[in-house]
PDB file of C-alpha atoms in Angstrom:
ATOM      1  CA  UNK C   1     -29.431-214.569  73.649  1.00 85.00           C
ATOM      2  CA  UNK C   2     -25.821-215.399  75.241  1.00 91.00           C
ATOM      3  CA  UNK C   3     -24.871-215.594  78.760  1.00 93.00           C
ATOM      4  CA  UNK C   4     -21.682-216.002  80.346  1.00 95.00           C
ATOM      5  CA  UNK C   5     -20.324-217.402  83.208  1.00 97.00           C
ATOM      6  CA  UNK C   6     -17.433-216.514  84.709  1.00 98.00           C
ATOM      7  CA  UNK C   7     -14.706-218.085  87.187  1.00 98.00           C
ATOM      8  CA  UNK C   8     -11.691-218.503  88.164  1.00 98.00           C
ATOM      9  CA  UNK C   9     -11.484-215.847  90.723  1.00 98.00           C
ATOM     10  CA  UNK C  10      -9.977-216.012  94.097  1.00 98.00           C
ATOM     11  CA  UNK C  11      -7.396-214.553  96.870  1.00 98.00           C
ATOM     12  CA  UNK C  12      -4.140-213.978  96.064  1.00 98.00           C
ATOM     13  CA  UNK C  13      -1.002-212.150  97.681  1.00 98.00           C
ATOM     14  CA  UNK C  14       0.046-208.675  95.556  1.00 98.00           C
ATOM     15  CA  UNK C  15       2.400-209.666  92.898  1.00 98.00           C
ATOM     16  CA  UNK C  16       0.630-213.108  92.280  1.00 98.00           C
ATOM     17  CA  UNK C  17      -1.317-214.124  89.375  1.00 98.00           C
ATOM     18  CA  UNK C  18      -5.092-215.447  88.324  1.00 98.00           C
ATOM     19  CA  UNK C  19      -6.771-217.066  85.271  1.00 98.00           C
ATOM     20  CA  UNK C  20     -10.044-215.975  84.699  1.00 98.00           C
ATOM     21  CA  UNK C  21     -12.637-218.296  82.687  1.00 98.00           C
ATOM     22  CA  UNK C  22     -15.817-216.928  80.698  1.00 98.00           C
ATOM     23  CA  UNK C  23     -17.708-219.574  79.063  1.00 97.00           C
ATOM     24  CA  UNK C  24     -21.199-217.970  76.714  1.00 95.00           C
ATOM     25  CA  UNK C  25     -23.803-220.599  75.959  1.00 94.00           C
ATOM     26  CA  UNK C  26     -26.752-219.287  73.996  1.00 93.00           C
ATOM     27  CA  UNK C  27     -26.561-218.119  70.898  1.00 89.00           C
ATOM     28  CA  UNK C  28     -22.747-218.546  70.676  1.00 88.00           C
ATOM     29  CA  UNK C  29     -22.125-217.974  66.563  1.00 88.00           C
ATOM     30  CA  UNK C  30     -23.449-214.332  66.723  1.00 85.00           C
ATOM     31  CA  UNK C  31     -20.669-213.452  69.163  1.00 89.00           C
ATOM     32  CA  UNK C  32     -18.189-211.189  67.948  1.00 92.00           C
ATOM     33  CA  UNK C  33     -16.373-208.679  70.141  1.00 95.00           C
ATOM     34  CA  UNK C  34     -15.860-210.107  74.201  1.00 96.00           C
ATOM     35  CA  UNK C  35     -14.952-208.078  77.407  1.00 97.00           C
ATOM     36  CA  UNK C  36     -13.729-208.419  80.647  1.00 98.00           C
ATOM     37  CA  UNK C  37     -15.545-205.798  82.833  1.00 98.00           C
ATOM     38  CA  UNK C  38     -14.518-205.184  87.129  1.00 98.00           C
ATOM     39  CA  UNK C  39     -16.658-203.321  89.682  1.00 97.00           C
ATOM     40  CA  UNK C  40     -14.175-203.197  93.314  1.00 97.00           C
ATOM     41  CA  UNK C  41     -16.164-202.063  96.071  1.00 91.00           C
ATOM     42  CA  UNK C  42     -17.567-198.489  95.908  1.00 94.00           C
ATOM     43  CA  UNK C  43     -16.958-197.914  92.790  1.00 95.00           C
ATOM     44  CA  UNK C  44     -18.667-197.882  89.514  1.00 94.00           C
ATOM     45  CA  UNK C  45     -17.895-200.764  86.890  1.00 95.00           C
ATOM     46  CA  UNK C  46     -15.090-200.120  84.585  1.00 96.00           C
ATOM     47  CA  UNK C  47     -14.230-202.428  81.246  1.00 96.00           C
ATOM     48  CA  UNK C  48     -10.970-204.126  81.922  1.00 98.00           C
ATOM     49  CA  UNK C  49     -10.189-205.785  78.248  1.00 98.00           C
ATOM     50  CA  UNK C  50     -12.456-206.270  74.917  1.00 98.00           C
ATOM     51  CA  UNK C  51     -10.862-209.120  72.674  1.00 97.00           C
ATOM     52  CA  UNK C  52     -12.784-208.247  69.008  1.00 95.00           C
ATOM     53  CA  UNK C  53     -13.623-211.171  66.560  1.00 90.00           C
ATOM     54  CA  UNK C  54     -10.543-210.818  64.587  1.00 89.00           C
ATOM     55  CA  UNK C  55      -8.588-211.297  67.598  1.00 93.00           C
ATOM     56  CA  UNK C  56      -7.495-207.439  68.044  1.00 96.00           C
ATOM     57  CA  UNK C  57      -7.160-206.876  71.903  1.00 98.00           C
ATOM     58  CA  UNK C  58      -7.893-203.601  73.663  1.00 98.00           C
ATOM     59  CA  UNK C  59      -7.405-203.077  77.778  1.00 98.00           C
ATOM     60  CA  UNK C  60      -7.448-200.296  80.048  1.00 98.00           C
ATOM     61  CA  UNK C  61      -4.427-198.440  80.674  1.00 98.00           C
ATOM     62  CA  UNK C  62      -4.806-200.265  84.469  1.00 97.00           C
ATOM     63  CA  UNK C  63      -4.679-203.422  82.407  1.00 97.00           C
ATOM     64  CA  UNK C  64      -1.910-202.903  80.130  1.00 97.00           C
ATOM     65  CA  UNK C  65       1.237-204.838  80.485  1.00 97.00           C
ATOM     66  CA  UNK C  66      -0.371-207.154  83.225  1.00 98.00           C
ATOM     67  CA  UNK C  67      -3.075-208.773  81.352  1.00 98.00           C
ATOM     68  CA  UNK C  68      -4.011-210.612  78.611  1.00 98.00           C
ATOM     69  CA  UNK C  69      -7.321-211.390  77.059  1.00 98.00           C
ATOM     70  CA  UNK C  70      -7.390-214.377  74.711  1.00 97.00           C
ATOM     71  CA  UNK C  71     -10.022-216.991  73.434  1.00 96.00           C
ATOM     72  CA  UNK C  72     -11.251-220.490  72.247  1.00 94.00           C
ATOM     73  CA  UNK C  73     -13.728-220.124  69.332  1.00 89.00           C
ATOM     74  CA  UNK C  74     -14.213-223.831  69.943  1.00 91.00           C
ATOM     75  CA  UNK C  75     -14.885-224.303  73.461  1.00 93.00           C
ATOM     76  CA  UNK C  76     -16.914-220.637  73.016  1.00 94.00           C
ATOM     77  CA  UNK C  77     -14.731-219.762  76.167  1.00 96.00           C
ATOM     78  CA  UNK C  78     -12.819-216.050  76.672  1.00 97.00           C
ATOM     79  CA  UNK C  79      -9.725-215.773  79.054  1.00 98.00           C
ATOM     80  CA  UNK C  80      -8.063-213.076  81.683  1.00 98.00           C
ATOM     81  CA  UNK C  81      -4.602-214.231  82.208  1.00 98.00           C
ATOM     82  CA  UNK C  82      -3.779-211.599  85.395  1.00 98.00           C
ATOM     83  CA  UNK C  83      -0.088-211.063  86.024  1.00 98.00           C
ATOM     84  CA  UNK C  84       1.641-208.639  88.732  1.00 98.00           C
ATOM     85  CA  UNK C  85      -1.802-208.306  90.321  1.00 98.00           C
ATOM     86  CA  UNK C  86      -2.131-205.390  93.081  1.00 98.00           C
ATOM     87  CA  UNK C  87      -4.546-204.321  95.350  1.00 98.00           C
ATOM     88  CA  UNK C  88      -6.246-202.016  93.397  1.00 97.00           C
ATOM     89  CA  UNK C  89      -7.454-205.092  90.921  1.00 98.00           C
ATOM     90  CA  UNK C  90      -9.797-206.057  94.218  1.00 98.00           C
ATOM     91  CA  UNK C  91     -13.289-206.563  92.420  1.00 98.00           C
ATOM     92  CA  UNK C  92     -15.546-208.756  91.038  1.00 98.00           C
ATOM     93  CA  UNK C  93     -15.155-209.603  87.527  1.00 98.00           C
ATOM     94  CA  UNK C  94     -17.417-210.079  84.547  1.00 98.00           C
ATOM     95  CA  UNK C  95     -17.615-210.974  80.960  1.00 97.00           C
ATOM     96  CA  UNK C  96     -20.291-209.745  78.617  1.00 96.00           C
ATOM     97  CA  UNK C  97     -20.356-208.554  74.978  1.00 95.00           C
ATOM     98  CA  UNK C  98     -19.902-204.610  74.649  1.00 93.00           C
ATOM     99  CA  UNK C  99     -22.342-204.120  72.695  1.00 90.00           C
ATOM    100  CA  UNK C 100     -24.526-205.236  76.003  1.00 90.00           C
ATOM    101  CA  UNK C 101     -22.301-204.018  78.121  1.00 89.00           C
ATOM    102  CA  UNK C 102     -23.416-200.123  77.003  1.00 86.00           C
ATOM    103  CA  UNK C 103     -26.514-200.774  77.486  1.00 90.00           C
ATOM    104  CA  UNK C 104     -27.720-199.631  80.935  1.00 86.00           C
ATOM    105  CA  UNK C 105     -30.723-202.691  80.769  1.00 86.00           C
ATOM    106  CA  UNK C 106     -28.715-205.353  79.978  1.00 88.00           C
ATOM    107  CA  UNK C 107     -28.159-208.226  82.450  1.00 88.00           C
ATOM    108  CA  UNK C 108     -25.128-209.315  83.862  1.00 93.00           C
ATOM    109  CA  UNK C 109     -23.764-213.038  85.427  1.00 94.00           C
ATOM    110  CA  UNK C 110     -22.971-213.387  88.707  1.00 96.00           C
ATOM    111  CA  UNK C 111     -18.943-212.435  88.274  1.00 98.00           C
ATOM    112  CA  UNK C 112     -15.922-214.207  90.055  1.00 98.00           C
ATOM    113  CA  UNK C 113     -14.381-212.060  92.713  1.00 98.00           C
ATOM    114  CA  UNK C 114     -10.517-211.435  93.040  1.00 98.00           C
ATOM    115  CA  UNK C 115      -9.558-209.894  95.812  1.00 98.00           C
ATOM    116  CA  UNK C 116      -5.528-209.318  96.321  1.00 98.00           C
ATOM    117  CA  UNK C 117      -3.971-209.067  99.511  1.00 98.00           C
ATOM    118  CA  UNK C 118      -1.270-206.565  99.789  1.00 93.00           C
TER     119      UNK C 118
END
């Protein structure tokens, strides 16, 4: 099995920016495909970014423009670099494989929250 754990998180005034850190231990040389996933108060959780093994990188149309996934095979660590943040990016923020992620049993770490003032 892999788990993550994520930080990195914090308060920051609108326009600012964050670098989020997700590091897996487990079963690390299975991984393929990694996401960032949000949940903001009240609201259901959303994926954010997916960074495939190949190094393609998909994000949500929220995302786009603003953030960038990336990763280091080596240090089995996946990043959220978080430009021009706004108010509406206010949530807690998780990593997990999509695969697990679609999967309404699967477990989930304990996030790193981001809240940004406006």
């Amino acid at each position: 099995q892999v788990r993550f754990v994520e930080s990195g998180g914090g308060l920051v005034q609108a326009g600012g920016s964050l670098r989020l850190s997700c590091v897996a231990s487990g079963t690390t040389d299975s991984i393929n495909a990694i996401g960032w996933y949000r949940q903001a108060p009240g609201k259901q959780r959303e994926w954010v970014a997916v960074i495939r093994g190949g190094g393609t990188m998909y994000y949500a149309n929220s995302a786009k423009g603003r953030f960038t996934i990336s990763r280091d095979n080596a240090k089995n660590t996946v990043y959220l670099q978080m430009n021009n943040l706004k108010p509406e990016d206010t949530a807690v923020y998780y990593c997990n494989l999509p695969v697990s992620a679609s999967d309404p049993d699967s477990s989930w770490g304990q996030g790193t929250q981001v809240t940004v003032s406006s």
